[in-house]
Coordinates of C-alpha atoms and ligand atoms in Angstrom, one line a residue:
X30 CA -144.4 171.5 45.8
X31 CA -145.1 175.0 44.7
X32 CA -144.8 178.5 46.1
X33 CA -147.8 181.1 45.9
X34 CA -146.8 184.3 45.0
X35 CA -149.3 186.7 46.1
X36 CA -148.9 190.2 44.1
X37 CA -146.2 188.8 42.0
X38 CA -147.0 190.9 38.8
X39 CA -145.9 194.0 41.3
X40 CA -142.5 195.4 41.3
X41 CA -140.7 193.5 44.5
X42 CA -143.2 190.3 43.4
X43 CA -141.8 190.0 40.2
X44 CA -138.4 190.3 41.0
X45 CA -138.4 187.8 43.9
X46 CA -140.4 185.3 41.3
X47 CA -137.9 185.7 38.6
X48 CA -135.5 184.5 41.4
X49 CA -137.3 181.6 42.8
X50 CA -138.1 180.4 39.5
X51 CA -134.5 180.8 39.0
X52 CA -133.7 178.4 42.0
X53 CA -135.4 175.9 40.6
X54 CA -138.9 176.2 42.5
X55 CA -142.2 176.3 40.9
X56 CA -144.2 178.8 41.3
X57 CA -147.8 179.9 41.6
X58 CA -149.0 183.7 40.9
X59 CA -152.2 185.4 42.6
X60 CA -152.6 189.2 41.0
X61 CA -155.7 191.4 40.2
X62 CA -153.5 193.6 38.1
X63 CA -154.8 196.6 39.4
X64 CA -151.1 197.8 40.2
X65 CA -148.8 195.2 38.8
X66 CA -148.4 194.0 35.0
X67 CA -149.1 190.5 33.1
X68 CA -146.1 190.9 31.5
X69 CA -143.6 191.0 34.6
X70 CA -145.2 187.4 36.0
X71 CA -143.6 185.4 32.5
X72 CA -144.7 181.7 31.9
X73 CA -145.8 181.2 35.7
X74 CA -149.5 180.2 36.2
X75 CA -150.9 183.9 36.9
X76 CA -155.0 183.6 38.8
X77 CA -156.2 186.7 38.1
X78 CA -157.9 188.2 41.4
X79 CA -157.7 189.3 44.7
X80 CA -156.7 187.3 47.1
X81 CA -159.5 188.3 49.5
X82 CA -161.6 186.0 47.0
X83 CA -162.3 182.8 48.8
X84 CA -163.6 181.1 45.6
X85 CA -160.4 182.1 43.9
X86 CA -158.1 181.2 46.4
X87 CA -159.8 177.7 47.0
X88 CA -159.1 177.0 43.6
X89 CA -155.9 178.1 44.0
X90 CA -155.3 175.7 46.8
X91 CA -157.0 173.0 45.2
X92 CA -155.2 173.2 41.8
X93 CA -151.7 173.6 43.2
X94 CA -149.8 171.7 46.5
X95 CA -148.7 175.1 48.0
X96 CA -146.0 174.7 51.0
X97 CA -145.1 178.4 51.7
X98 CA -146.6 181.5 50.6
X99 CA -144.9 184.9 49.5
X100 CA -147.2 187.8 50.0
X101 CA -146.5 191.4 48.2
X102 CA -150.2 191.9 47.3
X103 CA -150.7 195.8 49.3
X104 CA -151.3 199.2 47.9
X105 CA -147.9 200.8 48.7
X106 CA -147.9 204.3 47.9
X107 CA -147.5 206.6 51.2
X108 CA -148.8 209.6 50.3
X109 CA -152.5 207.9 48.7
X110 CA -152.8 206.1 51.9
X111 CA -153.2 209.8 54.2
X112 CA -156.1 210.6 51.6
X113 CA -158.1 206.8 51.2
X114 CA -157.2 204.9 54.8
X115 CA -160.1 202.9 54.2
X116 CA -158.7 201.4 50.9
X117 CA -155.4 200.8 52.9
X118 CA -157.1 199.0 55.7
X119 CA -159.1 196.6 53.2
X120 CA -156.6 196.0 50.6
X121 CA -153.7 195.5 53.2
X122 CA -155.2 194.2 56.5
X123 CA -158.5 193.0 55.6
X124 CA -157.2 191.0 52.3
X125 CA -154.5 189.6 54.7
X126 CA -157.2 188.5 57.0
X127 CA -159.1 187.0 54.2
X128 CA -155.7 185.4 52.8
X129 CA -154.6 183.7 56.1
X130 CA -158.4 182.2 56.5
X131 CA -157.8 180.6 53.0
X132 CA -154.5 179.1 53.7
X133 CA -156.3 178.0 57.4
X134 CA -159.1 176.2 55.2
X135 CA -156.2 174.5 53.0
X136 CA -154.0 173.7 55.9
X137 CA -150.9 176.2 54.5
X138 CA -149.0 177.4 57.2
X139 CA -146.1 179.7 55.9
X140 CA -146.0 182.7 54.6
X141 CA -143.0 185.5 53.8
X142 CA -144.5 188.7 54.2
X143 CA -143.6 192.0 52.8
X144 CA -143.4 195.1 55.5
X145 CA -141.9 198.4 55.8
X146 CA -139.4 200.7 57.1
X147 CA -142.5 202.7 57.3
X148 CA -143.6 200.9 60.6
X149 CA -141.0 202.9 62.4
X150 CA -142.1 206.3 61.4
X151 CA -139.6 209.0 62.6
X152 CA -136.9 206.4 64.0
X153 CA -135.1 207.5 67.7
X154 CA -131.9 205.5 66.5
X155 CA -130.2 205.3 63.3
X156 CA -129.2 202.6 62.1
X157 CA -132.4 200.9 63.4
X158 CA -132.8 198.0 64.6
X159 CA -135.9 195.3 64.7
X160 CA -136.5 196.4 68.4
X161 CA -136.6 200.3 68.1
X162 CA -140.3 201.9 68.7
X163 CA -142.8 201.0 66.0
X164 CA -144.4 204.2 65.3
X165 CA -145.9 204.7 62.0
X166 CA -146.3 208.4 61.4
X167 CA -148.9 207.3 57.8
X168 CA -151.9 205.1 57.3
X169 CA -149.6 202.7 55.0
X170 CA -147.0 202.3 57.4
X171 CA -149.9 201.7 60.4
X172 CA -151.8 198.9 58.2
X173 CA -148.1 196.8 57.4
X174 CA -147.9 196.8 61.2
X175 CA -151.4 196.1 62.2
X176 CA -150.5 192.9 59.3
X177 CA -147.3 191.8 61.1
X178 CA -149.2 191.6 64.6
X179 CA -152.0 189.8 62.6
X180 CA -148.9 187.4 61.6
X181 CA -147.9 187.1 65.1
X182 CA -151.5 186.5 66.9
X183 CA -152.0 183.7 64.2
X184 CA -148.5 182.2 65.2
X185 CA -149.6 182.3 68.8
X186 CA -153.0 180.5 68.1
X187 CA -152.9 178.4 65.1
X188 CA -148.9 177.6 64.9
X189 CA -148.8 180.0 61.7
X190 CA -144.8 180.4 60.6
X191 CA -144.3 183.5 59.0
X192 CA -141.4 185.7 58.4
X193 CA -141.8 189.3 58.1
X194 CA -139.5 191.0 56.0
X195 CA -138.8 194.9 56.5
X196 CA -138.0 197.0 53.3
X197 CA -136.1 200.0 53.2
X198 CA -136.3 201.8 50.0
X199 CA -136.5 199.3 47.1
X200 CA -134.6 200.3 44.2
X201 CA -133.3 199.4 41.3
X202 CA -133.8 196.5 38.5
X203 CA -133.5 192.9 37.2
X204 CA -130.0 192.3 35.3
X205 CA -132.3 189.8 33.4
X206 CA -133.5 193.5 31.8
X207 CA -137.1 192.0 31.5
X208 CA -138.9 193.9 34.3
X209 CA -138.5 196.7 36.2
X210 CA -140.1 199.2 38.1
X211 CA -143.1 200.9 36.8
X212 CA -145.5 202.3 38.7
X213 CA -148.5 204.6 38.0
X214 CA -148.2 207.3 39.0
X215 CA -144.8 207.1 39.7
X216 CA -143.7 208.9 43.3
X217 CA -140.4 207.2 44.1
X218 CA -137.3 209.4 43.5
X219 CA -134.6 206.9 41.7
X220 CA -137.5 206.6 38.5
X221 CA -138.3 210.0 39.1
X222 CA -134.6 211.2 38.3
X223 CA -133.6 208.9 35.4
X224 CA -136.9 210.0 33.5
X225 CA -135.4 213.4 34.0
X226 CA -132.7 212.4 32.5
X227 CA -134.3 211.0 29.8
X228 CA -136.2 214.1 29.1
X229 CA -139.2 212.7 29.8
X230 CA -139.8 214.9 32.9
X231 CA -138.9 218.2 32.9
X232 CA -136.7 218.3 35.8
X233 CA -136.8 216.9 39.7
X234 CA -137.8 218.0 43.0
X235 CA -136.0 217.9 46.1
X236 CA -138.4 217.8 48.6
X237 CA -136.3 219.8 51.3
X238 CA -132.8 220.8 51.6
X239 CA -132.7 222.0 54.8
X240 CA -133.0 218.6 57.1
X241 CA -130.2 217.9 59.5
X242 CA -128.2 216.0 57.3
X243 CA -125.0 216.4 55.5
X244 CA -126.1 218.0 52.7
X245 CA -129.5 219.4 53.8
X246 CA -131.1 216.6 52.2
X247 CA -132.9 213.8 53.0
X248 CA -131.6 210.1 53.9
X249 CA -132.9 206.9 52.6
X250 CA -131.5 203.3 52.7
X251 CA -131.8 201.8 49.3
X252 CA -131.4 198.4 48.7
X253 CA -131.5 196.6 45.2
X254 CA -134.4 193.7 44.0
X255 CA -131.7 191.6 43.3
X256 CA -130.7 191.8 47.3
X257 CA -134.8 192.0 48.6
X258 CA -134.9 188.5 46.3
X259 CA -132.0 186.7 47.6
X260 CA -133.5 187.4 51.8
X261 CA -137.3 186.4 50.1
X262 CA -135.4 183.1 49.4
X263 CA -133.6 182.6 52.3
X264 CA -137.0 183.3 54.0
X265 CA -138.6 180.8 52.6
X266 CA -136.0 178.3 52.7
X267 CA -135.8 179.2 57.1
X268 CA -139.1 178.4 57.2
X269 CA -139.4 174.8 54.2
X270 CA -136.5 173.7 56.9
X271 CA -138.9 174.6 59.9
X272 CA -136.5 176.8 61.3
X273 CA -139.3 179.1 62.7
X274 CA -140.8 182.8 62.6
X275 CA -138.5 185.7 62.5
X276 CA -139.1 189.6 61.8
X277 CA -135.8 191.1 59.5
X278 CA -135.3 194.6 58.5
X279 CA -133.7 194.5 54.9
X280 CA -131.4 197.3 53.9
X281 CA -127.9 198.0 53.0
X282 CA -126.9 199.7 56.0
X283 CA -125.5 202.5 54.0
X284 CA -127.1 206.0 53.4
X285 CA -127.9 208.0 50.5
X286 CA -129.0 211.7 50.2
X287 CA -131.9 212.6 47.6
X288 CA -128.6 215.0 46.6
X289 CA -126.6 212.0 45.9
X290 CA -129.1 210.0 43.9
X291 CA -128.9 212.8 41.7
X292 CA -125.3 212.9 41.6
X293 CA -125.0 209.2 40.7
X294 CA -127.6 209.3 38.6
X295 CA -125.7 212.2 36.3
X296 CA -122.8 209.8 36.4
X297 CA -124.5 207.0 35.5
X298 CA -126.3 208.2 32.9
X299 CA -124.2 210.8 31.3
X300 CA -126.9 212.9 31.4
X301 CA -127.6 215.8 32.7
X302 CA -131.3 217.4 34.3
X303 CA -132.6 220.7 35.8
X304 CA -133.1 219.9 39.6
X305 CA -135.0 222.4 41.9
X306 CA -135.8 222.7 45.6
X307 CA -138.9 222.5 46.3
X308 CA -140.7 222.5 49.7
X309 CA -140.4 219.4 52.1
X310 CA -143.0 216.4 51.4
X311 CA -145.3 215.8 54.7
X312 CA -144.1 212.8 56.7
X313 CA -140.7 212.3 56.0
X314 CA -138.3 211.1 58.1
X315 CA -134.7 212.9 57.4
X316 CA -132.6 209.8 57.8
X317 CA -134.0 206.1 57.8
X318 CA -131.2 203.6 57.6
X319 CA -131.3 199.7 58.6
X320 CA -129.1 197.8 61.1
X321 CA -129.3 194.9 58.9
X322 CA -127.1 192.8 61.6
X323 CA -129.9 190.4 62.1
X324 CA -130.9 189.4 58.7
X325 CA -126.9 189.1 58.2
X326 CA -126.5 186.7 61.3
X327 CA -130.0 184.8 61.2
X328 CA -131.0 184.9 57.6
X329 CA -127.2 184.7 56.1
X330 CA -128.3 186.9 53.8
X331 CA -125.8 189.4 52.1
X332 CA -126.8 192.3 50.6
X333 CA -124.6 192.6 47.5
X334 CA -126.1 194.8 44.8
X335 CA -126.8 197.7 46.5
X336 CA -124.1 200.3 46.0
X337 CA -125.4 203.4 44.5
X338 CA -124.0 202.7 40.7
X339 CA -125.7 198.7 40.6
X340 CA -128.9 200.3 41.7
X341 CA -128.8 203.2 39.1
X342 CA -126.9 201.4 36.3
X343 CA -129.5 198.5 35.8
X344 CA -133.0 201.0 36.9
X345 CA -131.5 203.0 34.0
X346 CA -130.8 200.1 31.6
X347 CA -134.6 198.9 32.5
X348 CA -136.2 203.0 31.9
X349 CA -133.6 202.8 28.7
X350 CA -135.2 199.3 27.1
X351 CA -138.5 200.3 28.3
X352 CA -139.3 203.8 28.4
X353 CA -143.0 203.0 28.7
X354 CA -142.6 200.5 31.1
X355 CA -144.9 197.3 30.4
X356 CA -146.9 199.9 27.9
X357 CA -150.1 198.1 29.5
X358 CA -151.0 201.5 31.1
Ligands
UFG15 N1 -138.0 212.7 47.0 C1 -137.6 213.9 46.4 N2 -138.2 214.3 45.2 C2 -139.1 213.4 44.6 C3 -139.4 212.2 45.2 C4 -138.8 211.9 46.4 O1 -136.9 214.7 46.9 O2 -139.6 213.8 43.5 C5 -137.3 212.3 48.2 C6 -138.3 212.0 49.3 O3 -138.6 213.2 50.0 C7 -137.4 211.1 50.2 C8 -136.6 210.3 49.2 O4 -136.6 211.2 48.0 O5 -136.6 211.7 51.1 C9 -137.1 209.0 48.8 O6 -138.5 209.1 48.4 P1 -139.3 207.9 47.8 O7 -140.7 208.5 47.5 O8 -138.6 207.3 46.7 O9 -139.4 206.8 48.9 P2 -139.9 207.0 50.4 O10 -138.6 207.0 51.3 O11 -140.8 208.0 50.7 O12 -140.7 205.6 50.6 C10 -140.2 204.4 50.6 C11 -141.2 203.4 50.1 C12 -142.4 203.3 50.9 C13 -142.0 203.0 52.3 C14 -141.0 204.0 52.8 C15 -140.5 203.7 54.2 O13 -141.6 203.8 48.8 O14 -143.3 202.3 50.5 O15 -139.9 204.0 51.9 O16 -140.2 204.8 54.8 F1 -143.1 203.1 53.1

């Protein structure tokens, strides 16, 4: 019995693989390696390719007894997805559509599937739960929806079990200090700041300081890979026990301003950067935080790495190792 791992080269990918492999489970990597990196997959099988090629994924199928599938493979970057929706559309929905076909033709019917906090858009209640308005406010956001309703008509007609997982803001690193997060080019503020602090960047951005928040700053609700890994295998395990379809937002519950991810990152690192204000970034929310109740009470899952110190203490130990991240870029 194997699990497929669809994008696992990518940041969240790799990190849940590290921890299936962990558990024991063998696993099964699909990646075209247009975003993620050889190196972060290790000794698993890696098929190089997208997984919106049949001939690929047949072999695939053929080559491996899959039972449950784990899909990351999307283009996640927000702000690329308002200038090139039709690249979202095809490399997020339409690949799905291609992916689900192939597991239809090889009689595979689970999948985990990665979503987003971004299918809420500007959120009416905060914490939010499952149930509040999906109202993506960017094309990335829109096409991780328009994939979870594709999960849910398949479940309807063809008895497809799928569990969709909602990510806040993923953060930090493996304590195995073999992968990390590197992405090109890098938008997401926790890297942002600790290559700061390395001198690498000559100082950060706060995109707004004037948002109705504490400190004028904007909200998010990061949550650690370690914590996103431990709910990918409790997804998969829900559904190897046949215990059905669910939809869980995963986050910490617990809110951090851009203001205090610098803070803790000075802390952390010992280091200090020039910071600036600079104008607000299009599209953001100014506080996105999970109610996380339901992964808690169906999933059992507890989040337990996500404190602001564990995310920036092992991110930093990763930028530290590797200041070039994989170097394959
Ligand atoms: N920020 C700055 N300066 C920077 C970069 C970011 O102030 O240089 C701020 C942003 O405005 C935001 C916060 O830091 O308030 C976090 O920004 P990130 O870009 O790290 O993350 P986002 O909240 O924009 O996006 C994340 C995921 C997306 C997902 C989204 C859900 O990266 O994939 O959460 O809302 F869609």
């Amino acid at each position: 019995m194997s699990i497929l791992v669809c994008g696992g080269a990518g940041y969240v990918g790799s990190h849940c693989l590290e921890a299936l492999k962990a558990a024991g489970y063998d696993c099964v990597v699909v990646d075209d390696l247009s975003r993620g990196h050889r190196a972060a997959v290790g000794e698993s099988p890696l098929y190089v390719g997208n997984i919106a090629d049949d001939a690929l994924m047949d072999r695939v199928f053929r080559e491996h007894h899959i039972e449950v599938v784990l899909h990351f493979a999307a283009a996640s970057q927000v702000g690329e997805s308002m200038k090139e929706p039709l690249l979202y559309y095809e490399n997020n929905l339409c690949a799905t559509v291609a992916l689900l076909r192939s597991m239809r033709r090889h009689e595979v019917g689970r999948i985990v599937f990665s979503s987003s906090a971004a299918v809420y858009g500007e959120p009416d209640t905060v914490p939010i739960p499952e149930e509040s308005p999906k109202a993506p406010t960017n094309t990335y956001g829109e096409t991780k929806l328009a994939m979870e309703r594709l999960m849910h008509w398949c479940h309807v007609a063809y008895g497809l079990e799928y569990v969709s997982l909602r990510y806040f803001n993923a953060a930090g690193a493996s304590p195995s200090g073999i992968i990390g997060e590197d992405h090109t080019p890098e938008t997401h503020l926790i890297p942002l700041v600790l290559q700061a602090a390395q001198g690498r960047r000559e100082k950060v951005s706060i995109f707004g300081d004037d948002y109705p928040t504490p400190d004028g700053t904007c909200i998010r609700d990061y949550i650690h890979t370690s914590d996103l890994a431990s709910a990918h295998l409790l997804a998969a395990r829900r559904l190897l026990a046949g215990e059905g379809s669910g939809i869980f937002n995963l986050g910490s519950e617990h809110g951090l301003s851009v203001r205090q991810i610098i803070d803790a990152a000075r802390k952390v690192t010992g280091r200090d950067f020039p910071v600036e204000v600079a104008p607000r970034r299009a599209g953001d929310p100014a506080v996105l935080i999970a109610s996380n109740r339901k992964a808690r009470e169906e999933l059992g899952w507890v989040p337990a790495h996500s404190d602001a110190e564990s995310i920036l203490a092992s991110a930093w130990a990763w930028h530290s190792s590797h200041p070039d991240g994989f170097g394959d870029r």
